[in-house]
Coordinates of C-alpha atoms in Angstrom, one line a residue:
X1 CA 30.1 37.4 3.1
X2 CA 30.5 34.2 5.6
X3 CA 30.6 30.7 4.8
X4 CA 27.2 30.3 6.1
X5 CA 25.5 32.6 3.6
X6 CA 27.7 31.7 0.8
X7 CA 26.6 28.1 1.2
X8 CA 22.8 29.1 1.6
X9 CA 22.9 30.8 -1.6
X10 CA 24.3 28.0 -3.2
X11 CA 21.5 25.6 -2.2
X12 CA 18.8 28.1 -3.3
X13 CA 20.8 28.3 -6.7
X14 CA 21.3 24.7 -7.1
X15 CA 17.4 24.0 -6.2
X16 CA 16.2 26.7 -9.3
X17 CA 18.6 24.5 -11.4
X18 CA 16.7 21.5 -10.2
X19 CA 13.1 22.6 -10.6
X20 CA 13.8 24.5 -13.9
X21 CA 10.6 23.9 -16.1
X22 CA 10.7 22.0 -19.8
X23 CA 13.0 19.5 -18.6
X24 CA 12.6 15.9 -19.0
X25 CA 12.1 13.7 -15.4
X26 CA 12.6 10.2 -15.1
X27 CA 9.6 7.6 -15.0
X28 CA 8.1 7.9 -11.5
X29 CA 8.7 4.5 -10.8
X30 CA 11.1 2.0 -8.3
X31 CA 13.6 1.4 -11.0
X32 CA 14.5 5.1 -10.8
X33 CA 15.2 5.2 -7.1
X34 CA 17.0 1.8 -7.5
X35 CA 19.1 3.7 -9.9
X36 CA 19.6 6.5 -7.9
X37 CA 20.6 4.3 -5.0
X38 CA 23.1 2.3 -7.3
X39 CA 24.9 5.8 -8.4
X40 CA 25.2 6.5 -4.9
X41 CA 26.3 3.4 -3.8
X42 CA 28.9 3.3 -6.4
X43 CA 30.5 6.6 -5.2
X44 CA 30.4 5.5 -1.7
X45 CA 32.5 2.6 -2.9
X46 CA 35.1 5.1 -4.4
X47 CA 35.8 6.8 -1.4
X48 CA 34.3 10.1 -2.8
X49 CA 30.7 10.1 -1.0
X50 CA 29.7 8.8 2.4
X51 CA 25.7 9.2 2.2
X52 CA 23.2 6.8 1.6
X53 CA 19.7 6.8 -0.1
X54 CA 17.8 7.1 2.9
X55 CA 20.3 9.9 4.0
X56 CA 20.1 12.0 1.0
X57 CA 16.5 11.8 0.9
X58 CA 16.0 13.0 4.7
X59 CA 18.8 16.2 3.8
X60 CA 17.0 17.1 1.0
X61 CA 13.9 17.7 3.2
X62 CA 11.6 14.3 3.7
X63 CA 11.2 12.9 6.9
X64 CA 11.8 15.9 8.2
X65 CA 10.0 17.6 11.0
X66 CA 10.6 17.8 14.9
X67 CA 8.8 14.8 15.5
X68 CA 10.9 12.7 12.9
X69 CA 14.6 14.4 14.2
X70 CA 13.4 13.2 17.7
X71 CA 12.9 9.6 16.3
X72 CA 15.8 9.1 13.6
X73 CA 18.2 11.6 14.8
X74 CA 19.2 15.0 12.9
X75 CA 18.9 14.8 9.1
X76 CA 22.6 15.3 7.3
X77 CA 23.8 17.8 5.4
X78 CA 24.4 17.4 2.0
X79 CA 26.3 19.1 -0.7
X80 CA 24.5 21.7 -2.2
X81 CA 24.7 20.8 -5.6
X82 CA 24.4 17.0 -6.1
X83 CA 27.2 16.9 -8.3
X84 CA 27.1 13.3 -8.6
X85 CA 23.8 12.9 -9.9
X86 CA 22.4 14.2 -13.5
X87 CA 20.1 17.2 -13.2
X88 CA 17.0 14.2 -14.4
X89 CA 17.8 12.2 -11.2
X90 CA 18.1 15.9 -8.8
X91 CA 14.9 16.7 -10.3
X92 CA 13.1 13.7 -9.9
X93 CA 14.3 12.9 -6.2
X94 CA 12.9 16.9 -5.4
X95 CA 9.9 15.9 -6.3
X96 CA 9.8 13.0 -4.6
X97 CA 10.8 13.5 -1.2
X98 CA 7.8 15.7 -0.3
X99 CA 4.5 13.8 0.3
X100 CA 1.2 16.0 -0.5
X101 CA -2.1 15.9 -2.7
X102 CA -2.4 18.6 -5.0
X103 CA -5.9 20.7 -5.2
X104 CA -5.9 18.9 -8.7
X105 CA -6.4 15.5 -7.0
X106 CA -2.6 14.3 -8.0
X107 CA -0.7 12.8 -5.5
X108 CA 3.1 14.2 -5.4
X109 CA 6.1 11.7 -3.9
X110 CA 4.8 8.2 -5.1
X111 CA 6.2 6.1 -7.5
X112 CA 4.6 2.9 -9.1
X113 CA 5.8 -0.5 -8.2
X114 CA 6.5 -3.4 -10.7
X115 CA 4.0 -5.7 -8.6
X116 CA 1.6 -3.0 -10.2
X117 CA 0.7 -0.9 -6.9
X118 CA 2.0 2.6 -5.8
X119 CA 4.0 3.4 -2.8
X120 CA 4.8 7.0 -1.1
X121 CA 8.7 7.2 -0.5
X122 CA 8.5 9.0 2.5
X123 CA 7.3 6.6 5.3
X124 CA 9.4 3.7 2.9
X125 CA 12.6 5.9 3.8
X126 CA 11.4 6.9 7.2
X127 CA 11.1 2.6 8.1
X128 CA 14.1 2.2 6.3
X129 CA 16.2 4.2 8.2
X130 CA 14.7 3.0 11.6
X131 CA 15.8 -0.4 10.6
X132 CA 19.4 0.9 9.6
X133 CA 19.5 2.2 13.1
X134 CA 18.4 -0.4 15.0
X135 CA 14.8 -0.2 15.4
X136 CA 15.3 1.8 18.9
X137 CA 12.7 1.5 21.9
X138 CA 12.8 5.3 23.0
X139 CA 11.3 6.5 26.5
X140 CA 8.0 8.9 26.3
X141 CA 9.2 12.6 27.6
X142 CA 7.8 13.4 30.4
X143 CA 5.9 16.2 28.8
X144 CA 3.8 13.7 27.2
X145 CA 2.2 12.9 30.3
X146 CA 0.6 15.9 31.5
X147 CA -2.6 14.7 31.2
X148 CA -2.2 10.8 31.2
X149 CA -5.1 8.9 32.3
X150 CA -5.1 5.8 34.4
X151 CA -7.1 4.3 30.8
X152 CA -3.1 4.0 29.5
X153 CA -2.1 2.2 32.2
X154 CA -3.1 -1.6 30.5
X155 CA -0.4 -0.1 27.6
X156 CA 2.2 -1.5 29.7
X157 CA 1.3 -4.2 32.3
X158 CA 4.3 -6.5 31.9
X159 CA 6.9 -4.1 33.3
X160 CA 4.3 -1.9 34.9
X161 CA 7.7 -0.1 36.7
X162 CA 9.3 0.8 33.4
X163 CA 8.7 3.8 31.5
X164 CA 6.4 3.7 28.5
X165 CA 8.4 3.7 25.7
X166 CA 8.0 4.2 21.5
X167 CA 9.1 1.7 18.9
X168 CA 10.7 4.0 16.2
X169 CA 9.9 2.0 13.1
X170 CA 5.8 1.8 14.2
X171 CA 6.1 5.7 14.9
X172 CA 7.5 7.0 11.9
X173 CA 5.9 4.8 9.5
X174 CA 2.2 4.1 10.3
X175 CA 1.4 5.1 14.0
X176 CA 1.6 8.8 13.8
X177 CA 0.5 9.1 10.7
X178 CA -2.8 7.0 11.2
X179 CA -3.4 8.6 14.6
X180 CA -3.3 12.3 12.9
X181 CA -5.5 11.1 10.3
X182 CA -8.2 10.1 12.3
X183 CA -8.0 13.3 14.5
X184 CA -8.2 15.2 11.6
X185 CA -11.0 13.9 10.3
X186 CA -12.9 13.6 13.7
X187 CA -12.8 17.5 13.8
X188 CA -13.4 17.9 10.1
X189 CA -16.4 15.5 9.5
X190 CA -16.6 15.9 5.8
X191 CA -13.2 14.7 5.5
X192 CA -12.7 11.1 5.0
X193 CA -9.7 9.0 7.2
X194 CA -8.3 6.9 4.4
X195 CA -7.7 6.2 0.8
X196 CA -8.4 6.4 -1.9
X197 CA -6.3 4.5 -4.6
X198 CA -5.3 6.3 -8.2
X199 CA -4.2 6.0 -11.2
X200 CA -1.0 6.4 -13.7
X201 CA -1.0 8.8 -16.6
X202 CA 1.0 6.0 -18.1
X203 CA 2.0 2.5 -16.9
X204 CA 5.3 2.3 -19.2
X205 CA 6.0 5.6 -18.3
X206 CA 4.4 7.1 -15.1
X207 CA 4.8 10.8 -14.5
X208 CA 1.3 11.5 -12.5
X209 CA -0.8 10.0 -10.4
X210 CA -4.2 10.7 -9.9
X211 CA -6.7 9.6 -6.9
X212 CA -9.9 8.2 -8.0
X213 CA -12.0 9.6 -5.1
X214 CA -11.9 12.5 -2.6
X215 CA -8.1 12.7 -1.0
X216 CA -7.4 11.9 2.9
X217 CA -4.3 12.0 4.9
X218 CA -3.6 8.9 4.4
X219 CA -4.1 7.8 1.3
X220 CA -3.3 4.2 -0.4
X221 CA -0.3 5.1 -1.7
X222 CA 1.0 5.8 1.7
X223 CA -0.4 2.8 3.3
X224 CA 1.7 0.7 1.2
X225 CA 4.8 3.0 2.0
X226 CA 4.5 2.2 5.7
X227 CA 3.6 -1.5 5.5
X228 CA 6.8 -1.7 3.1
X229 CA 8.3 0.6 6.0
X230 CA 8.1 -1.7 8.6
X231 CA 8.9 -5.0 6.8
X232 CA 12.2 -3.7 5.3
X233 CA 13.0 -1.9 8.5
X234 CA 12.1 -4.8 10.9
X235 CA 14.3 -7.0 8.1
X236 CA 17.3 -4.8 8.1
X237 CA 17.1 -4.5 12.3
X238 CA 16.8 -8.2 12.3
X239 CA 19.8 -8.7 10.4
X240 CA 23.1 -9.8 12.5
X241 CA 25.5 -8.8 9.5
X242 CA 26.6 -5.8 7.8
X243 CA 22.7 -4.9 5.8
X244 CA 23.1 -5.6 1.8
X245 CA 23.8 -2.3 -0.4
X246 CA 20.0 -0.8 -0.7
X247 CA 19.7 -1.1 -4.4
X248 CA 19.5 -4.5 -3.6
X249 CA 17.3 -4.7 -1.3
X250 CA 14.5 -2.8 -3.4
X251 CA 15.5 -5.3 -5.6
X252 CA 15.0 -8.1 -3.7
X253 CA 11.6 -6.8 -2.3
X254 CA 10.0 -5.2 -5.3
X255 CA 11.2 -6.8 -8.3
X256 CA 13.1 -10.0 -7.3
X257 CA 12.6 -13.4 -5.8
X258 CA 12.1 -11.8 -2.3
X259 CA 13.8 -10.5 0.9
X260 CA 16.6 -13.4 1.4
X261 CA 15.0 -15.3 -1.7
X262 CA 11.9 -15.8 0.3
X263 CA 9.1 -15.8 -2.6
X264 CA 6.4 -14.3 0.6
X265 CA 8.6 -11.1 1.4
X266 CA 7.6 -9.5 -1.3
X267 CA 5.6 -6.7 -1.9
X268 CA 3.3 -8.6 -3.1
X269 CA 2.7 -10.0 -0.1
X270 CA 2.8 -6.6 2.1
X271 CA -0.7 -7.1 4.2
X272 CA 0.0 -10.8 5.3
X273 CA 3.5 -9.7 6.2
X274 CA 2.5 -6.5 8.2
X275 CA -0.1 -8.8 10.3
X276 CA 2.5 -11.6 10.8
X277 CA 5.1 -8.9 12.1
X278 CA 2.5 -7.0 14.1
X279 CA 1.3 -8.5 17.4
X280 CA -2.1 -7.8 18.6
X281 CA -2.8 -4.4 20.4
X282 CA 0.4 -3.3 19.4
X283 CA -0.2 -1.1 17.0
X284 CA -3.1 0.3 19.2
X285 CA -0.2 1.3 21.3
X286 CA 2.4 2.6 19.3
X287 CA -0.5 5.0 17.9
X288 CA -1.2 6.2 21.3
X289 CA 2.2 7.0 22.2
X290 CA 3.3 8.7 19.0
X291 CA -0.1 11.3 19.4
X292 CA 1.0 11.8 23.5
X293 CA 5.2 12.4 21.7
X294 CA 3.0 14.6 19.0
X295 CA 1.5 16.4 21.7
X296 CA 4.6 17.4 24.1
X297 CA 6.3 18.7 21.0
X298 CA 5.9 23.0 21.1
X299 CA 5.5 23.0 17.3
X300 CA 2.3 20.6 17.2
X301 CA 0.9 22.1 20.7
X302 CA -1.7 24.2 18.6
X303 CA -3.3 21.4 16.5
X304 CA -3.7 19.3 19.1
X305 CA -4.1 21.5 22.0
X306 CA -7.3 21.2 23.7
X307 CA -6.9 17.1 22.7
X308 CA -7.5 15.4 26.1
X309 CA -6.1 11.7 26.6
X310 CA -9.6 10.6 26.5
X311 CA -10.3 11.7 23.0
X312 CA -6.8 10.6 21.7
X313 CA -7.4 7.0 22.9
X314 CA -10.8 6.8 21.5
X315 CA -9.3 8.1 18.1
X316 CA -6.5 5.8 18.4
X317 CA -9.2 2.6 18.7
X318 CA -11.3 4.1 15.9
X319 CA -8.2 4.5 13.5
X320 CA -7.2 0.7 14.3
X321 CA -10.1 -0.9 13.9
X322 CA -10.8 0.9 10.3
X323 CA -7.5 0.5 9.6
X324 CA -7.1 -2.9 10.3
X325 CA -10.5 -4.1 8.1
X326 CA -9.5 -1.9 5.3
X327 CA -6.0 -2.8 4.9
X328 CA -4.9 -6.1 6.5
X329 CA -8.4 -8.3 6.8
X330 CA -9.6 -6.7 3.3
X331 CA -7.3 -7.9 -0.4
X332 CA -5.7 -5.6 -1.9
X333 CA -7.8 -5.1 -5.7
X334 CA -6.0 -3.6 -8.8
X335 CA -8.0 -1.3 -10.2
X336 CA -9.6 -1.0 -14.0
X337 CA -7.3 1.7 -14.9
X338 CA -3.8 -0.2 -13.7
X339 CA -4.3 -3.2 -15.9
X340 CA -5.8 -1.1 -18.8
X341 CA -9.2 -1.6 -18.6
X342 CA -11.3 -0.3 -22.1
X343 CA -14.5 2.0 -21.3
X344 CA -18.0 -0.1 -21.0
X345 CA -19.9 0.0 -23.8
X346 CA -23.5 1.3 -23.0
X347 CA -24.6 2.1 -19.5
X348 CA -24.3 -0.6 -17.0
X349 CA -27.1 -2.0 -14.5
X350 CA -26.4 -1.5 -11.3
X351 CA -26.6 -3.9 -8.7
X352 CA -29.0 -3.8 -5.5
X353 CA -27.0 -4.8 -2.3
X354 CA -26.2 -6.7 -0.6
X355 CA -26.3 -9.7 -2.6
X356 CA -26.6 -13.7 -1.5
X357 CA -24.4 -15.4 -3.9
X358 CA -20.9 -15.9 -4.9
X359 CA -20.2 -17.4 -8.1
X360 CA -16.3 -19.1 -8.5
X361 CA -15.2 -19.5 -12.2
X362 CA -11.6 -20.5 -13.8
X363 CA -10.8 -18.7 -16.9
X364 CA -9.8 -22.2 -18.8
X365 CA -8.4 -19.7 -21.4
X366 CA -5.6 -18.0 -20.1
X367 CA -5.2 -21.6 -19.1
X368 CA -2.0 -21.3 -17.5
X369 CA -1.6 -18.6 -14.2
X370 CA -0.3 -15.1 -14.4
X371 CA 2.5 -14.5 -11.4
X372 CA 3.4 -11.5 -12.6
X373 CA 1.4 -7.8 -12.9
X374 CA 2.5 -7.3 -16.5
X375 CA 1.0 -11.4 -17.2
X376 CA -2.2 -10.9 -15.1
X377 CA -3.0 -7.1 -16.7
X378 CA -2.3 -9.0 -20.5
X379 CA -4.6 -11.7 -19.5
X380 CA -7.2 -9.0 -18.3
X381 CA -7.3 -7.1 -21.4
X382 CA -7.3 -10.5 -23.3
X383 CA -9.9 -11.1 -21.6
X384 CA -12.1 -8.3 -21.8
X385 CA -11.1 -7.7 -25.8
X386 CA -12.7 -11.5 -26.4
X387 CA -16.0 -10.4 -24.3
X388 CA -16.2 -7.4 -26.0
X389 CA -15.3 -8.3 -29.6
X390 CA -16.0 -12.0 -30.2
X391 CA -19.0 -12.1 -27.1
X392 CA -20.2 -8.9 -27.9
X393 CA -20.7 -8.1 -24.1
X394 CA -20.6 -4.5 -22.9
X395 CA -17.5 -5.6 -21.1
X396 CA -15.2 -8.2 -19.2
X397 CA -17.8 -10.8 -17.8
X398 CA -16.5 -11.0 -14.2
X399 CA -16.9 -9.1 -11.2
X400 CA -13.4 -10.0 -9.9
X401 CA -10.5 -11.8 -11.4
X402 CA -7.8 -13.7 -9.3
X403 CA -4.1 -13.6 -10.3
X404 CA -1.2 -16.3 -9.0
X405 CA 0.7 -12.6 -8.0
X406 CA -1.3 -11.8 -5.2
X407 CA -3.6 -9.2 -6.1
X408 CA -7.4 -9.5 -7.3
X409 CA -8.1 -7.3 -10.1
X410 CA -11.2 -5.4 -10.3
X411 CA -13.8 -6.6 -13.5
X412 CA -17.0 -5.0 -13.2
X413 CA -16.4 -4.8 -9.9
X414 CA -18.6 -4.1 -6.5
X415 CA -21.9 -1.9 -8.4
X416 CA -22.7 -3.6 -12.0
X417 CA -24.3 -6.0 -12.7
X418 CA -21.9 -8.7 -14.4
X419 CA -21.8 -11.4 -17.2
X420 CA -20.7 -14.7 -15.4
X421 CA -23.3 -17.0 -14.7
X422 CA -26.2 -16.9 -17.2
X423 CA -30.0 -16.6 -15.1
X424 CA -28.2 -15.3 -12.0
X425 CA -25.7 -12.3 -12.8
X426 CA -28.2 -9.8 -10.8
X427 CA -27.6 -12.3 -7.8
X428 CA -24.4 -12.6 -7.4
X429 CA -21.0 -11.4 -8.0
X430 CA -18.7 -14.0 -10.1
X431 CA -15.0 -14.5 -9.3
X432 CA -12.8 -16.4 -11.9
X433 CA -9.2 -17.7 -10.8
X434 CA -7.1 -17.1 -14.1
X435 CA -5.7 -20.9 -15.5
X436 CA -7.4 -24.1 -15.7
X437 CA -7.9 -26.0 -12.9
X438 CA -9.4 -29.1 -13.9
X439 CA -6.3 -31.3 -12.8
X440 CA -4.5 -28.6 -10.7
X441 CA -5.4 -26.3 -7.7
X442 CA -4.7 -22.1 -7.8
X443 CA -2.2 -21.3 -5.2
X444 CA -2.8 -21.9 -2.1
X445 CA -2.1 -18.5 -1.3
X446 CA -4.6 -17.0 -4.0
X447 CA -7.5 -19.3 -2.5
X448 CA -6.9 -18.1 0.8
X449 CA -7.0 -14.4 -0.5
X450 CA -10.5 -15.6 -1.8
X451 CA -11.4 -17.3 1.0
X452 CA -10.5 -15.5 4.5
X453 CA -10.1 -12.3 3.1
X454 CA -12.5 -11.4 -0.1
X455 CA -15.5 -13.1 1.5
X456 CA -15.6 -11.5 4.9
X457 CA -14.5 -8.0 3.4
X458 CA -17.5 -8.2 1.1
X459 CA -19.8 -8.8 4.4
X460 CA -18.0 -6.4 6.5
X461 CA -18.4 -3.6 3.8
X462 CA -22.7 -4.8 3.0
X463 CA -21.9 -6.0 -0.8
X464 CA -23.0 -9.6 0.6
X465 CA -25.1 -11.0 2.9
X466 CA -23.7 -12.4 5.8
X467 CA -24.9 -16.0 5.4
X468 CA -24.2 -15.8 1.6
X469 CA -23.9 -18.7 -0.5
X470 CA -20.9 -20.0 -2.6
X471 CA -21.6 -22.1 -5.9
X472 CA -19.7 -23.1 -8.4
X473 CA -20.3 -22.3 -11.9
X474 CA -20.7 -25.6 -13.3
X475 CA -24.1 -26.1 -10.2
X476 CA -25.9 -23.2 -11.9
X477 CA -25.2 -23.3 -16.4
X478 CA -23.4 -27.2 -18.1
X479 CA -20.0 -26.2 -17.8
X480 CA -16.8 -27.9 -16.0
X481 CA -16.0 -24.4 -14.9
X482 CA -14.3 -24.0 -12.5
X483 CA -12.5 -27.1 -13.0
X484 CA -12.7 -30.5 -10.9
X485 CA -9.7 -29.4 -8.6
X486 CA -10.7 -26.1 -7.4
X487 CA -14.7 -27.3 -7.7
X488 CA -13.5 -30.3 -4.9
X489 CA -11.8 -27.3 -3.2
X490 CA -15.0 -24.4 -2.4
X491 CA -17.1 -27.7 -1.1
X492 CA -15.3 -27.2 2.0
X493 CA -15.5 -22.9 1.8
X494 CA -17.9 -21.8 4.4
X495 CA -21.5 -20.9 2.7
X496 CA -20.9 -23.6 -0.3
X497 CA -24.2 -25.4 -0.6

């Protein structure tokens, strides 16, 4: 028997090994892979391994279709058996390294994020890699232009004589992904583009995670993989010195201070950063060109033959546009089950939309802000334990609760009606900043989260009228809620009257 077939059988060995059933897995969350990377960083150090994270999971079968190869070059071989890593970390990274939905609605290769959100590894690696590579311009085949329209042509009018080319960290993160999506679901009508978000079986210890709504091809999860995709990538292409071990730049990025101890390049922070890195119209472009690369590859001629240049620009302007409002001019809003939200007691009222007022509370009590998901879900199910138990409301009072982390966390959320503002809870939606802020103002990044992003998502998406009106609490019930500070402040918010 040849070496060939002797080292094919020992992969197919070595993967029943992997997936045998009853074993324990390791928590589906970024400490594990940070682990993982740290184990392989440590025998890289020792001379006995020279393979990364990224590179291990692209071998062992992520990132790894025609369209990918083209983009990031062939994906290594590895050894067969992993012998450096316990049979808990093989099986954990094998499940991981494939992206799909199952037909029960759970979503397989995420992992949950300290900053309390969920990212799909496989666009992460995918922008990682770019990065480590150099975040290379690649020339279009020729192939792709079979059927190029002069509509292209304003692509590229600075260097009209040089050939279009495609930005490897857009393509194998967002841009071919997105575009597909779109496609998809222009010639399926029942199926949605985008989303949804899930939930953990377990926060402590995640092992699945389930989608709260009808699954897409692009899902949330994935979204946040990509943004992350392109920050870390652009960071690590932008560096002019040999790029810090990985481990520590998950670190850094998910549960540290920040990319180069900036407190903003954080995940956290992922949508602001995205729109800061990405200039206008170009991610328009980079979708075009990653659907024409799609379509000059033989293996993907099938789905997309019959896809004129015409259709593929008009889905690559619908997918942008959506896109862009639901993920980068919309907040990001943690969800009841993330923070550990009890059931409702009785059958809540639901709201008739849109609706004309915004109500803006402070909690007073937590008095002091949460900058952290583990601090800001406490304070929510503080919260909603003293409504409940010592109010005797049917649940948390607010519609929407504002954290110093980043995030908005969902109360009663878009459909019921609240308990905020006594009289006019069936008017409007009420929105507390957590902390006192009689003598101090939220951060300044929290109000602008309220401000330019909240506001105008709720009127894009009908849940308030256009010319809606701000108020403070303390204008509609005797209360200093919410606070002198942050009162002083939404008298200059557009629609305060």
């Amino acid at each position: 028997m040849d070496q060939t077939k002797l080292w094919f059988l020992a992969v197919l060995l070595g993967l029943c090994t992997w997936l045998e059933p009853g074993k324990g897995s390791l928590p589906f969350h970024m400490n594990s892979v940070i682990q993982i990377a740290e184990v392989l960083e440590s025998h890289h150090l020792d001379g006995h391994l020279n393979l990364t994270m990224t590179e291990l999971a692209r071998g062992l079968g992520c990132c790894d279709s025609e369209f990918y190869q083209l983009l990031l070059g062939e994906a290594p071989a590895i050894p067969p058996d992993l012998p450096f890593l316990s049979q808990e970390q093989r099986s954990f990274l094998m499940r991981l390294v494939k992206h799909k939905v199952q037909a029960s609605s759970t979503e397989q290769g995420v992992v949950l994020l300290p900053d309390g959100t969920t990212v799909a590894v496989n666009p992460l690696v995918a922008g990682i890699e770019a990065g480590l590579k150099g975040r290379r311009e690649m020339p279009l085949p020729p192939e792709a232009f079979e059927l190029l329209l002069v509509t292209t042509e304003p692509l590229n009018q600075t260097h009209p004589e040089l050939p279009l080319t495609i930005d490897a960290l857009y393509a194998v993160t967002i841009a071919k992904a997105l575009g597909m999506a779109f496609l998809l679901a222009q010639a399926n009508e029942s199926q949605v583009p985008m989303g949804p978000n899930g939930c953990w079986d377990s926060v402590s210890e995640p092992q699945n995670f389930t989608l709260l709504a009808r699954p897409s091809h692009l899902s949330d999860a994935f979204v946040n993989g990509a943004l992350d995709g392109v920050i870390l990538g652009a960071h690590l292409a932008g560096q002019g010195v040999p790029a810090a071990p990985l481990s520590t730049l998950l670190r850094e990025y998910y549960a540290g201070d920040g990319l180069a101890g900036d407190s903003q390049a954080r995940s956290n922070f992922r949508r602001q950063n995205f729109v800061q890195l990405t200039e206008a119209g170009q991610l328009e472009e980079q979708v075009v060109r990653s659907l024409q690369l799609l379509r000059a590859l033989p293996r993907m001629t099938p789905l997309l033959s019959g896809v004129g240049d015409e259709e593929l620009l008009s889905a690559a302007s619908r997918a942008v546009q959506e896109f862009t409002a639901a993920y980068l001019e919309c907040p990001a809003i943690i969800p009841r089950c993330m923070w550990g939200a009890k059931p409702y007691k009785g059958t809540p009222t639901q709201l008739k939309l849109p609706l004309s007022f915004v109500y803006i509370h402070h909690t007073s009590s937590p008095s002091q802000p949460c900058r952290t998901f583990p601090e800001c879900a406490a304070d929510m199910r503080a919260m909603q334990r003293f409504h409940q138990d010592d109010r005797g409301w049917d649940d948390i009072g607010y519609s929407f609760v504002v954290g110093s982390d980043g995030y908005i966390y969902q109360g009663r959320g878009w459909h019921w009606v609240g308990a905020h503002t006594r009289g006019y809870n069936s008017k409007g939606y009420g929105v507390s900043f957590i902390g006192d802020y009689m003598d101090t103002l939220p951060e300044a990044f929290a109000l602008t989260l309220v401000r330019d992003n909240f506001l105008p998502c709720a009127v894009k998406g009908a849940k308030i009228q256009a010319n809606y009106t701000v108020h403070g609490h303390r204008q509609m019930v005797h209360t200093a809620c919410p606070g002198n500070l942050l009162y002083r402040e939404i008298q200059t918010w557009q629609g305060f009257k």
